[in-house]
Coordinates of C-alpha atoms and ligand atoms in Angstrom, one line a residue:
Chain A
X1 CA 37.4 21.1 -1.7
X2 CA 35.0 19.4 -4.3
X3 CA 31.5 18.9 -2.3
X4 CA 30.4 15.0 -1.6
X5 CA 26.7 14.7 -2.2
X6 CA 26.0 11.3 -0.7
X7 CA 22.9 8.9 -1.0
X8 CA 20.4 7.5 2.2
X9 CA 17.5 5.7 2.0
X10 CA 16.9 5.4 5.3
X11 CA 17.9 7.7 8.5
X12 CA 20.4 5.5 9.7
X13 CA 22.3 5.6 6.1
X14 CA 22.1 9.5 6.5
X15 CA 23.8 8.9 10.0
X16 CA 26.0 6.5 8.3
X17 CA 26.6 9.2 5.7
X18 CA 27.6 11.9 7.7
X19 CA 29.8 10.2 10.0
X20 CA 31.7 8.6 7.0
X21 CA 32.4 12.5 5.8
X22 CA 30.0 13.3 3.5
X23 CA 29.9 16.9 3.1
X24 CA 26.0 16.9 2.3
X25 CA 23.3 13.8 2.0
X26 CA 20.4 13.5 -0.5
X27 CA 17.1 12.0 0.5
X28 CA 13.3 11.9 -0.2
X29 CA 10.0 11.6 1.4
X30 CA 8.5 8.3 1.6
X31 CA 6.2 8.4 -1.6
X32 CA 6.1 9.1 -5.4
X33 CA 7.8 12.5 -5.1
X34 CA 11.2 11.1 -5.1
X35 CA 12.8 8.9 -7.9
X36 CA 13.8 6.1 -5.4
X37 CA 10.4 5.5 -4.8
X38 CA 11.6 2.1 -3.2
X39 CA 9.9 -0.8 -0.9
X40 CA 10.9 0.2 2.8
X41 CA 13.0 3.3 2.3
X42 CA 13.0 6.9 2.7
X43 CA 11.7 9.3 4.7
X44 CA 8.7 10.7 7.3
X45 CA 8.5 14.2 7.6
X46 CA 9.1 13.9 11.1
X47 CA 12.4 11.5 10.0
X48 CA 13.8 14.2 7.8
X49 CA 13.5 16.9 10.2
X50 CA 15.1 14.8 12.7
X51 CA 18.0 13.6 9.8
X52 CA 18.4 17.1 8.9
X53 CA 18.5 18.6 12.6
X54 CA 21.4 15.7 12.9
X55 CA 23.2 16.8 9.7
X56 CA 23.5 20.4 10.4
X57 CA 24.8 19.6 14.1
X58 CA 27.8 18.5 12.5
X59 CA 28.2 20.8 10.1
X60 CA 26.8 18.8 6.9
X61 CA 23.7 19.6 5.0
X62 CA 21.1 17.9 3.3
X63 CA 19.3 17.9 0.1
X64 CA 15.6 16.4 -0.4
X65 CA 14.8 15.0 -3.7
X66 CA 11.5 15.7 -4.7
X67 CA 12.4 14.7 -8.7
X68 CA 9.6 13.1 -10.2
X69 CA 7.3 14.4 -12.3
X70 CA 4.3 15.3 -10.6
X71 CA 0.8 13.5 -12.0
X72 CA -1.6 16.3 -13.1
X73 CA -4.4 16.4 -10.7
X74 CA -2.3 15.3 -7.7
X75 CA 0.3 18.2 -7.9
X76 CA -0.8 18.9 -3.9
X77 CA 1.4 15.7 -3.1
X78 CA 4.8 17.3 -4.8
X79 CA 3.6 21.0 -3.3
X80 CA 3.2 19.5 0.3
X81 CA 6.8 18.0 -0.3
X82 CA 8.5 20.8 -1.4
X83 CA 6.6 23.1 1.7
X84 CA 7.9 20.5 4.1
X85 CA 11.0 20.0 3.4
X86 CA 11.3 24.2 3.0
X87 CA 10.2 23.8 6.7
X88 CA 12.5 20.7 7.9
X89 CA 15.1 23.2 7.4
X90 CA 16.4 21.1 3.9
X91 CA 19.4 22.9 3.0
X92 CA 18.0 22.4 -1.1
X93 CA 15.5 20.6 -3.2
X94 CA 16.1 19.0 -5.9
X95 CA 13.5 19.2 -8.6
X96 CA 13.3 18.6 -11.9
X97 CA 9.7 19.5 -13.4
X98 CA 9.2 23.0 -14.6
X99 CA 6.1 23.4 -13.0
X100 CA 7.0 22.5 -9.8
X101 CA 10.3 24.6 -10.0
X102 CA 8.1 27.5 -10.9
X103 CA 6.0 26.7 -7.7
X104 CA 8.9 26.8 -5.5
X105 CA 10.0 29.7 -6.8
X106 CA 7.3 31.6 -6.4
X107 CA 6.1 30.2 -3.0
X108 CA 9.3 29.2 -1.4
X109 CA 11.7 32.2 -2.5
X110 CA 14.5 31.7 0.7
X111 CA 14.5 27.7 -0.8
X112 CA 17.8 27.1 -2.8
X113 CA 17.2 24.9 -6.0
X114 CA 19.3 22.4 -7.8
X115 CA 17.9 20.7 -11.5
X116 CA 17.7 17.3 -10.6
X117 CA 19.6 15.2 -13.0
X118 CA 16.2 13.5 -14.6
X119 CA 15.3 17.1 -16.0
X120 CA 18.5 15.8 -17.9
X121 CA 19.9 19.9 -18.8
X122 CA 22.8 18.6 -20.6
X123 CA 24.0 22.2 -22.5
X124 CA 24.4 25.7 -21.5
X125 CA 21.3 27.4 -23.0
X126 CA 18.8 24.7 -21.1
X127 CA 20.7 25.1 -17.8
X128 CA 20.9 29.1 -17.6
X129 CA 17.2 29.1 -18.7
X130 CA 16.6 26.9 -15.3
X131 CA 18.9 29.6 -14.2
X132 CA 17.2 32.8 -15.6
X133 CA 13.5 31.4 -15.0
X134 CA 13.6 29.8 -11.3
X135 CA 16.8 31.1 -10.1
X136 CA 18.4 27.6 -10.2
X137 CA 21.9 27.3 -8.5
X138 CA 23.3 23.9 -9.4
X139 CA 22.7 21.4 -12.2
X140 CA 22.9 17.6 -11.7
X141 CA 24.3 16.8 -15.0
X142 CA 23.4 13.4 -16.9
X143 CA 25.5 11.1 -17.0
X144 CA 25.7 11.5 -21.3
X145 CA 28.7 13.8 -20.9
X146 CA 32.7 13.7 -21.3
X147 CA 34.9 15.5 -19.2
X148 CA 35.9 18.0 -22.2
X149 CA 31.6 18.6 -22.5
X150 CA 31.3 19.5 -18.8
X151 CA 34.4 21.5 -18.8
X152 CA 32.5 23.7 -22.2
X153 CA 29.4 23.5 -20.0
X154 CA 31.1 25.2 -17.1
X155 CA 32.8 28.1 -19.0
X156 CA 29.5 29.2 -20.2
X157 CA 26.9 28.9 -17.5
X158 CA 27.5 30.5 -13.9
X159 CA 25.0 27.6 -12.3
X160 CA 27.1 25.1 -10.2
X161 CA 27.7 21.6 -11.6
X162 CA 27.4 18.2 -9.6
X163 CA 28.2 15.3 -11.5
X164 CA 27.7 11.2 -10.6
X165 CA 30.8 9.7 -9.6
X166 CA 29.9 6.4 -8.7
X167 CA 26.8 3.8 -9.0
X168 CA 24.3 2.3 -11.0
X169 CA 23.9 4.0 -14.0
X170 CA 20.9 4.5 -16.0
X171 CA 22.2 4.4 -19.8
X172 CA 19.4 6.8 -21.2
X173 CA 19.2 10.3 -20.6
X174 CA 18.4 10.0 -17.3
X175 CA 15.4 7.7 -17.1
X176 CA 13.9 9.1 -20.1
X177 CA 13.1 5.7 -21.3
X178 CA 10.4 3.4 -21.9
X179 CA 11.8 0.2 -21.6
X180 CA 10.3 0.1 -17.4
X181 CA 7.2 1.3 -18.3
X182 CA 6.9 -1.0 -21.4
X183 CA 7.5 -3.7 -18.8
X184 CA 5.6 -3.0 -16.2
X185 CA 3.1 -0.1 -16.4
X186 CA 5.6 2.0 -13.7
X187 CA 7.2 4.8 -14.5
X188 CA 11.0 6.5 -13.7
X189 CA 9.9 9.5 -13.9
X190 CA 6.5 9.4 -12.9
X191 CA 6.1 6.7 -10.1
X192 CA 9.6 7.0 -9.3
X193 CA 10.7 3.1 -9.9
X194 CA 12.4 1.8 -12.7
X195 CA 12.4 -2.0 -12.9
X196 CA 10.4 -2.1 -9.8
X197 CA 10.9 -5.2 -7.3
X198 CA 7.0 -5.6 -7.3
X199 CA 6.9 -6.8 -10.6
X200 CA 10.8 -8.8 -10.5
X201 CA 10.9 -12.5 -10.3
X202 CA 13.9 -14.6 -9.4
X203 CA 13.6 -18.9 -9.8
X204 CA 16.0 -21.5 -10.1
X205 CA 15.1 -23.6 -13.3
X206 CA 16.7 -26.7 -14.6
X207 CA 18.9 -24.1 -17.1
X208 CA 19.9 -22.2 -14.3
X209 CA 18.8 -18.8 -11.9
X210 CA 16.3 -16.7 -14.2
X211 CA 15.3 -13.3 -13.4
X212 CA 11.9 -11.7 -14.7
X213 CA 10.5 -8.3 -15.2
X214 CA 7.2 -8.4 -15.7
X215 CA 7.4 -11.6 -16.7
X216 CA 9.7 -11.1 -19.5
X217 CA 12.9 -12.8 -19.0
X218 CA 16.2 -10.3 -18.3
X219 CA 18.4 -12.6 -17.2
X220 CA 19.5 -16.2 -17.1
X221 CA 22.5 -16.9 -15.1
X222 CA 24.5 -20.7 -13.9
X223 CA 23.4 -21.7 -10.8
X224 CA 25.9 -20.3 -8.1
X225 CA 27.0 -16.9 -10.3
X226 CA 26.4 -14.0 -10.0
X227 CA 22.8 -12.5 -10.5
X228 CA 22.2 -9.0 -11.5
X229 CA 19.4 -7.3 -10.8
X230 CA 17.2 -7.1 -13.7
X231 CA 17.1 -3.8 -14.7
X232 CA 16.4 -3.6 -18.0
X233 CA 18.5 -1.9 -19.6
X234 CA 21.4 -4.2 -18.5
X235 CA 19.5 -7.1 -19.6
X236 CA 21.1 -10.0 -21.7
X237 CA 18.5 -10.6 -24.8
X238 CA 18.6 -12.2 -28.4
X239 CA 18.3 -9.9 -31.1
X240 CA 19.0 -11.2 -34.9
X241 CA 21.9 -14.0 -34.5
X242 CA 23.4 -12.4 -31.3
X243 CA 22.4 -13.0 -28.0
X244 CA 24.2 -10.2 -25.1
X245 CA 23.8 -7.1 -23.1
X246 CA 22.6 -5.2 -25.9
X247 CA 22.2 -1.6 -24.5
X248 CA 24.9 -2.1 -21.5
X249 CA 27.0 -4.4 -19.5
X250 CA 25.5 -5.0 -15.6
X251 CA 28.0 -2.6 -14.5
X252 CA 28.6 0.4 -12.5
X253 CA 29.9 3.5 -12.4
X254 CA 32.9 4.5 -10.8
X255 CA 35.0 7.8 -11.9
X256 CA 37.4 8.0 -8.8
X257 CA 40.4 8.5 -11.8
X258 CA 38.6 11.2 -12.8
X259 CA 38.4 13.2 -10.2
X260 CA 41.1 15.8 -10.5
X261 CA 39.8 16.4 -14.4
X262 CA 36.7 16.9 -12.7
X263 CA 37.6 19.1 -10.4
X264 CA 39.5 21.2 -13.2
X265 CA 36.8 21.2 -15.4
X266 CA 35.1 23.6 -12.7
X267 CA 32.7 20.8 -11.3
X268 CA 32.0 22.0 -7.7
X269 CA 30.2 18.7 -6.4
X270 CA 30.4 14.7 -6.7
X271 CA 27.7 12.7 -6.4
X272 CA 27.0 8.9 -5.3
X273 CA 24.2 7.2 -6.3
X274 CA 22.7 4.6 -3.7
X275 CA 19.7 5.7 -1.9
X276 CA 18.6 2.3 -2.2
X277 CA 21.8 0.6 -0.7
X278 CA 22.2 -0.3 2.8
X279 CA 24.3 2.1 5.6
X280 CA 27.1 -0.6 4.8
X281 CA 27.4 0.6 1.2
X282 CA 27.2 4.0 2.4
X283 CA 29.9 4.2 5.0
X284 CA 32.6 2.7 2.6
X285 CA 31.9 4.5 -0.7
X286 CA 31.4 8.0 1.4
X287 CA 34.9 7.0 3.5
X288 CA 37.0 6.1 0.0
X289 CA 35.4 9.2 -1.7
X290 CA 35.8 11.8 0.7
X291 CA 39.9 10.5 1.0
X292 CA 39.6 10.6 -2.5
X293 CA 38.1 14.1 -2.9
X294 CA 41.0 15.1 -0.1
X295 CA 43.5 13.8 -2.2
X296 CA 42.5 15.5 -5.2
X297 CA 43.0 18.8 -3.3
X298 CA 46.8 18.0 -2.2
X299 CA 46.9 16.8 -6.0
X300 CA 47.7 13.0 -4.9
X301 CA 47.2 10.0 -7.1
X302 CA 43.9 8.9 -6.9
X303 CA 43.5 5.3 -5.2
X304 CA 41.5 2.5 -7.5
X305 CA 39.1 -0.3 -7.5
X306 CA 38.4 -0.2 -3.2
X307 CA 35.1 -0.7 -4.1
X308 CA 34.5 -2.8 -6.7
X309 CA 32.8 -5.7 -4.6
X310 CA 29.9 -3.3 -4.2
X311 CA 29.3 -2.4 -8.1
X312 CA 26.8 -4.3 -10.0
X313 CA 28.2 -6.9 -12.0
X314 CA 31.2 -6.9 -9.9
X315 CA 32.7 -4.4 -12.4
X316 CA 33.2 -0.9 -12.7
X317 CA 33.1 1.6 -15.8
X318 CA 33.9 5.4 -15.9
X319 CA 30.3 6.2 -18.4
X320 CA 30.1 8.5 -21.0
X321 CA 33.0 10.6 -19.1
X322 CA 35.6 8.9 -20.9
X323 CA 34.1 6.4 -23.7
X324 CA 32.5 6.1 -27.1
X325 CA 29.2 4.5 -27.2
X326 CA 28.8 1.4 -29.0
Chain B
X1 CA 3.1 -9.2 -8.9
X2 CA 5.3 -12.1 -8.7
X3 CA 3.3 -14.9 -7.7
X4 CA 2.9 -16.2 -4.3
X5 CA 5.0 -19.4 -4.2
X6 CA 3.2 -22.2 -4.7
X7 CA 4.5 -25.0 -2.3
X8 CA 2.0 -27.4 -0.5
X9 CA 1.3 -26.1 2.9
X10 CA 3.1 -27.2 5.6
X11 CA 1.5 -30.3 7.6
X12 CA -0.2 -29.8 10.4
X13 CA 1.8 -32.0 12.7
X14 CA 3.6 -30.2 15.8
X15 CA 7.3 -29.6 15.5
X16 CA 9.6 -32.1 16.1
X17 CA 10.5 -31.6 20.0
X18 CA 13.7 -30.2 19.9
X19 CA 12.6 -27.7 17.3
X20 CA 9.5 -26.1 19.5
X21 CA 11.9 -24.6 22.2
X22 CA 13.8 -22.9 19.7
X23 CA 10.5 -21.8 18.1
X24 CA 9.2 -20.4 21.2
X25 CA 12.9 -18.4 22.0
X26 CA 13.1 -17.2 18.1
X27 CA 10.0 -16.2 18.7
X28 CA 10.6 -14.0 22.0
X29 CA 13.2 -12.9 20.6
X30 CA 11.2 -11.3 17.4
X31 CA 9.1 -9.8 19.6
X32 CA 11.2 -8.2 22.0
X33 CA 13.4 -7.0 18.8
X34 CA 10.2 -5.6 17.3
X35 CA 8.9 -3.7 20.5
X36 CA 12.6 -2.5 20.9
X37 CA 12.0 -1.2 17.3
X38 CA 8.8 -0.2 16.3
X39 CA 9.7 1.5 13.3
X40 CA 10.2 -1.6 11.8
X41 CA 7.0 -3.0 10.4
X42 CA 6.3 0.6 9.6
X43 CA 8.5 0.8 7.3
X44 CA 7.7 -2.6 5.9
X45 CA 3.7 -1.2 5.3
X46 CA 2.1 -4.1 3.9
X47 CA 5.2 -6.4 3.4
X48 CA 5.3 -7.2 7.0
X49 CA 2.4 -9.8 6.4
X50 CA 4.4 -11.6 4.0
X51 CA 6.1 -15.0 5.1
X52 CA 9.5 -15.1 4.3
X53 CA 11.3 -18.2 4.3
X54 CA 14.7 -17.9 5.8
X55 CA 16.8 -20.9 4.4
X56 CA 20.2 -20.9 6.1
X57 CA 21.9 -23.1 4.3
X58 CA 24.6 -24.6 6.9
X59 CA 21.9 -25.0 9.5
X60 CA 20.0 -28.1 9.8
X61 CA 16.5 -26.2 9.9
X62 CA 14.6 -23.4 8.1
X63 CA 13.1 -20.5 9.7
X64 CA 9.7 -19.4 8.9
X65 CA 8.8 -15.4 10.2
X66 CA 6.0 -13.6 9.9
X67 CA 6.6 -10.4 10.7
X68 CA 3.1 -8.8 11.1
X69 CA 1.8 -11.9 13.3
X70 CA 5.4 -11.5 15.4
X71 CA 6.1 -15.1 14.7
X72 CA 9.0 -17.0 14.0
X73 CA 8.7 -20.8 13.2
X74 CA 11.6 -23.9 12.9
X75 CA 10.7 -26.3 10.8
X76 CA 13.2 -29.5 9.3
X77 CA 14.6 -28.9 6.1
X78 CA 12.3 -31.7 5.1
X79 CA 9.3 -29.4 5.3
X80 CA 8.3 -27.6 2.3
X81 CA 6.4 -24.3 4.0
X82 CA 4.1 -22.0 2.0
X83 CA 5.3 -18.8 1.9
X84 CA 5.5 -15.3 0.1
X85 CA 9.4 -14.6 -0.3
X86 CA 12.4 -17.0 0.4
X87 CA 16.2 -15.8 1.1
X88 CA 18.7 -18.1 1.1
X89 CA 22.5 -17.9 2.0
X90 CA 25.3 -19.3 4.3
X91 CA 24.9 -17.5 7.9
X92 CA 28.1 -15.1 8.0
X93 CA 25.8 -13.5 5.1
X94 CA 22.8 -13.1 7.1
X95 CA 24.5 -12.0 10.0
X96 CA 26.8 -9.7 8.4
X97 CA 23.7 -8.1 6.3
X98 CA 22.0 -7.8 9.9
X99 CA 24.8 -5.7 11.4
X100 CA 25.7 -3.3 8.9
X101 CA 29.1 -5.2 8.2
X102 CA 28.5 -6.1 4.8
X103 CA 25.9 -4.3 1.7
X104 CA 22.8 -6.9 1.0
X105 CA 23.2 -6.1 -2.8
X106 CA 26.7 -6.8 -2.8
X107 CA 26.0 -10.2 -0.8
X108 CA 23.1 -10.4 -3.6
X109 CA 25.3 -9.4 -6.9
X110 CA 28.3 -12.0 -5.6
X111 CA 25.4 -14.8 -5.6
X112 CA 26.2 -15.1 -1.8
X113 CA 22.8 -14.5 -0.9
X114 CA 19.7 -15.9 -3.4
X115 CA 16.1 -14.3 -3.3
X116 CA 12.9 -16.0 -5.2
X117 CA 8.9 -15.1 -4.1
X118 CA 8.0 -11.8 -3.7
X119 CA 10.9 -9.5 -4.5
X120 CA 9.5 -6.4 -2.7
X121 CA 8.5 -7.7 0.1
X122 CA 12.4 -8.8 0.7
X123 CA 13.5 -5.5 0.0
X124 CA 11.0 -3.8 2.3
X125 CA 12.5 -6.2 4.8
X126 CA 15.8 -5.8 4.1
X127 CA 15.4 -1.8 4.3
X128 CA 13.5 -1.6 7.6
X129 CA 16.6 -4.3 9.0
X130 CA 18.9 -2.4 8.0
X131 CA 17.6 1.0 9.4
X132 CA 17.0 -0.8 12.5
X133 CA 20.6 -1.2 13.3
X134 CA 19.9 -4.2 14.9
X135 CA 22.6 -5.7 17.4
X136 CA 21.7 -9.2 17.8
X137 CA 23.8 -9.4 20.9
X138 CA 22.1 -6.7 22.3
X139 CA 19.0 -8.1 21.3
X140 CA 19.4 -11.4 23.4
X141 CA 20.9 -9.5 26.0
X142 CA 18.0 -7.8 26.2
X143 CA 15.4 -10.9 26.7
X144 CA 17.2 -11.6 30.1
X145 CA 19.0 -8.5 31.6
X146 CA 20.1 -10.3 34.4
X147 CA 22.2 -12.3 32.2
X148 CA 23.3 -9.8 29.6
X149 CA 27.1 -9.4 30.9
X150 CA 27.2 -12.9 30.3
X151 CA 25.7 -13.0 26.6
X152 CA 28.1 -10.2 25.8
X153 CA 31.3 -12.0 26.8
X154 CA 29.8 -15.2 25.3
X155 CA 28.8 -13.6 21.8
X156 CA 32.5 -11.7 21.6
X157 CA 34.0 -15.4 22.5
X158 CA 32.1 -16.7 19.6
X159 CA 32.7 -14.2 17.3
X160 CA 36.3 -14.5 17.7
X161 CA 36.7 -18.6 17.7
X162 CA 33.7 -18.2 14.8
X163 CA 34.6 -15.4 12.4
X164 CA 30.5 -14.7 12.4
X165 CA 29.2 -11.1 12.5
X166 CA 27.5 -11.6 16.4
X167 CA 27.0 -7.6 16.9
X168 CA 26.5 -4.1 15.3
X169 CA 29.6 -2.8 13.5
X170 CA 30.8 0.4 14.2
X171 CA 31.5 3.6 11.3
X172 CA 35.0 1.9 12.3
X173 CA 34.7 -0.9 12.1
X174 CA 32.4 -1.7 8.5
X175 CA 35.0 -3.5 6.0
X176 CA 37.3 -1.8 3.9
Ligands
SF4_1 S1 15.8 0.8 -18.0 FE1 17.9 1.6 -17.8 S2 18.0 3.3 -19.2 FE2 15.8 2.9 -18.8 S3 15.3 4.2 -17.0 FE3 15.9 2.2 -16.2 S4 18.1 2.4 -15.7 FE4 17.5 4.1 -17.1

């Protein structure tokens, strides 16, 4: 069966995680080390070892996501991370800098390593190099691919796969992207926030609910609708004569349909994005993949749009997997 | 940082009477639920000093909590309190955000629940909550054991003739 890689923020999402069927759950340490670098989330190291002690008594495993790149001068913080988690028991981390994923190499030679989806290794040669150099064993792959790509990826690269099946989406190559740090001085891949809620203002106004980044304005919605969070990359702006969501729509993904052309184009895991999403989010979009993933096996019709209330936007897309860019 | 909101501060008259008693229970109540789980304003760090404004919007009053100072205040909806972040929805949103029954940012992205003030500090909130796995029931039940068979019956009663969310939900039992 295709391996569910499932998101928690907190310990009671991994719980929530696990007893929904997840077949493994990704979390972080409570700091910059992790790319959901969040207000109120993640975890002590005395949390993860307890998280990961719970996983493993029912047969799940966990990854810790230590996938920002570290600041240079203060690589101790992203060592001390990668030793920790080595010694919680983590099952793999998932890096993406190449000098960190030297480090754990060399220091921590027993620690399995998977290429973090923001080293965004989106061909063959880049990924067997990870291979070949640090003795990587699975690639995240960004979500810039179609299903024919991944399959070509997979027939030439022994290195497992794990693509994104469902969540927010970052539009970019994996938050290789200015448009955050333009905003508000914080980096994705750095300090581990994109569109960070410090710097996010919501007020109602007399033309309706407005939502600020950094004081620019991202969105302005009627009182009553829907807001989206102002990410902004999904932001509605004026450029020229037209006025819309000029990089993306405020939606999210969700590739349930594609499952089974996943699955034959020799991916071996599915992951959910959501660290930052409460255990409620978890237990429903763990439940209706891992029934999903199930049915895939038996070669059942997949089931649609369960879980559409919890997308942003209220809407779901299937990504780059199956669409041309505009 | 988003600006602290700027409302005039609150008078300094006391409550209203019938509003104190149910200041001084809301306020037990926060305590007992923070002692019963202390990992709560450690995972809110700094955030836990905010004031958040907790505007109900089919109750008659707002709730005023400070988190860090373990204090909950009721105030009329006349009063226009200072304070750092606001979050306002009906209460089956609250409640079911509270138990687990329902995601906060799908309560958030169907306008169900509204945020303004300080956007982190609601999130910090929000996260330490929802790791909490708070059971309000339990909670109450808790302030007078002697009487907690009796809040348990009451609170599934209510629950039932009500619709609310009253208590933790169950891997079972969260919404398809
Ligand atoms: S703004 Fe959008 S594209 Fe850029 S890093 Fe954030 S999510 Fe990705």
């Amino acid at each position: 069966m295709m391996e569910l890689v499932c998101p928690a923020g907190t310990p009671a999402a991994l719980r929530a995680a696990v007893e929904a069927g997840a077949h493994t759950v990704y979390c972080g340490f409570a700091d910059e080390t992790n790319a959901r670098n969040f207000p109120g989330l993640n975890f002590s190291r005395e949390e993860m070892a307890a998280g990961i002690d719970f996983a493993h008594d029912r047969g799940a495993k966990v990854l810790v996501a230590i996938n920002t790149f570290p600041r240079a001068g203060a690589q101790d913080l992203w060592h001390r991370a990668v030793a920790d988690a080595a010694a919680a028991g983590a099952d793999a981390v998932i890096l993406a800098d190449i000098g960190l994923l030297a480090h754990a190499a060399e220091r921590h030679p027993g620690l399995r390593l998977h290429l973090s989806v923001q080293a965004a290794a989106a061909n063959p040669d880049a990924i067997n190099l990870y291979a070949q150099a640090f003795g990587v064993r699975r690639v995240v792959l960004p979500r810039v691919l179609t299903v024919e790509e991944i399959a070509a990826i997979n027939r030439e690269t022994e290195v497992e796969t794990e693509v994104f099946v469902f969540g927010g989406l970052c539009v970019m190559a994996e938050g290789r992207c200015s448009l955050s740090s333009y905003a508000t001085g914080l980096s994705p891949n750095m300090n581990g926030v994109c569109s960070p809620a410090s710097h996010v203002a919501y007020a109602e106004t007399a033309k309706g609910q407005e939502a600020r980044l950094g004081g620019f304005l991202i969105h302005r919605t009627a009182r009553g609708a829907p807001v989206p969070y102002p990410t902004l990359c999904k932001g509605c702006f004026t450029s020229g004569d037209q006025t819309g969501h000029i990089f993306e729509d405020p939606v999210s993904l969700d590739a349930t349909r594609l499952i089974p052309a996943l699955r034959k184009a020799g991916v071996s895991a599915l992951k959910i994005e959501g660290r930052q999403r409460s255990r409620a989010y978890v237990t429903q979009v763990v439940r209706a993949f891992r029934a999903a993933v199930e049915a895939a096996e038996r070669g059942d019709p997949m089931p649609e749009g369960l879980l559409t209330r919890l997308t942003e936007g209220q809407a779901a897309t299937t990504g780059a997997y199956a669409k041309t860019w505009r | 940082m988003p600006g602290r909101m700027t409302q005039p501060p609150m008078p300094a008259l006391p409550l209203p009477l019938p509003l104190s008693p149910l200041a001084a229970v809301l306020s037990m109540l926060m305590r007992s639920t923070l002692r019963r789980h202390p990992a709560i304003l450690g995972r809110m760090g700094a955030a836990a000093g905010a004031r958040f404004l907790i505007d109900v919007t089919n109750v008659p009053v707002l709730l005023l909590i400070e988190p860090a100072l373990r204090r909950a205040r009721v105030l009329p909806r006349s009063a226009r309190p200072a304070h750092d972040a606001a979050i306002r929805g009906r209460l089956s949103a609250f409640l079911s955000m509270l138990h687990g029954a329902e995601d906060g940012d799908a309560l958030f992205f169907s306008g169900e629940l509204t945020i303004g003030g300080d956007t982190a500090a609601v999130l910090a909130l929000r996260n330490a909550l929802d790791d909490a796995e708070i059971d309000l029931t339990e909670e109450i039940a808790g302030l007078a054991p002697a009487a907690g068979p009796m809040a348990r019956r009451l609170s599934g009663l209510l629950e039932r003739r009500t619709g609310l969310s009253l208590h933790r939900v169950t891997e079972t039992e969260v919404r398809e």
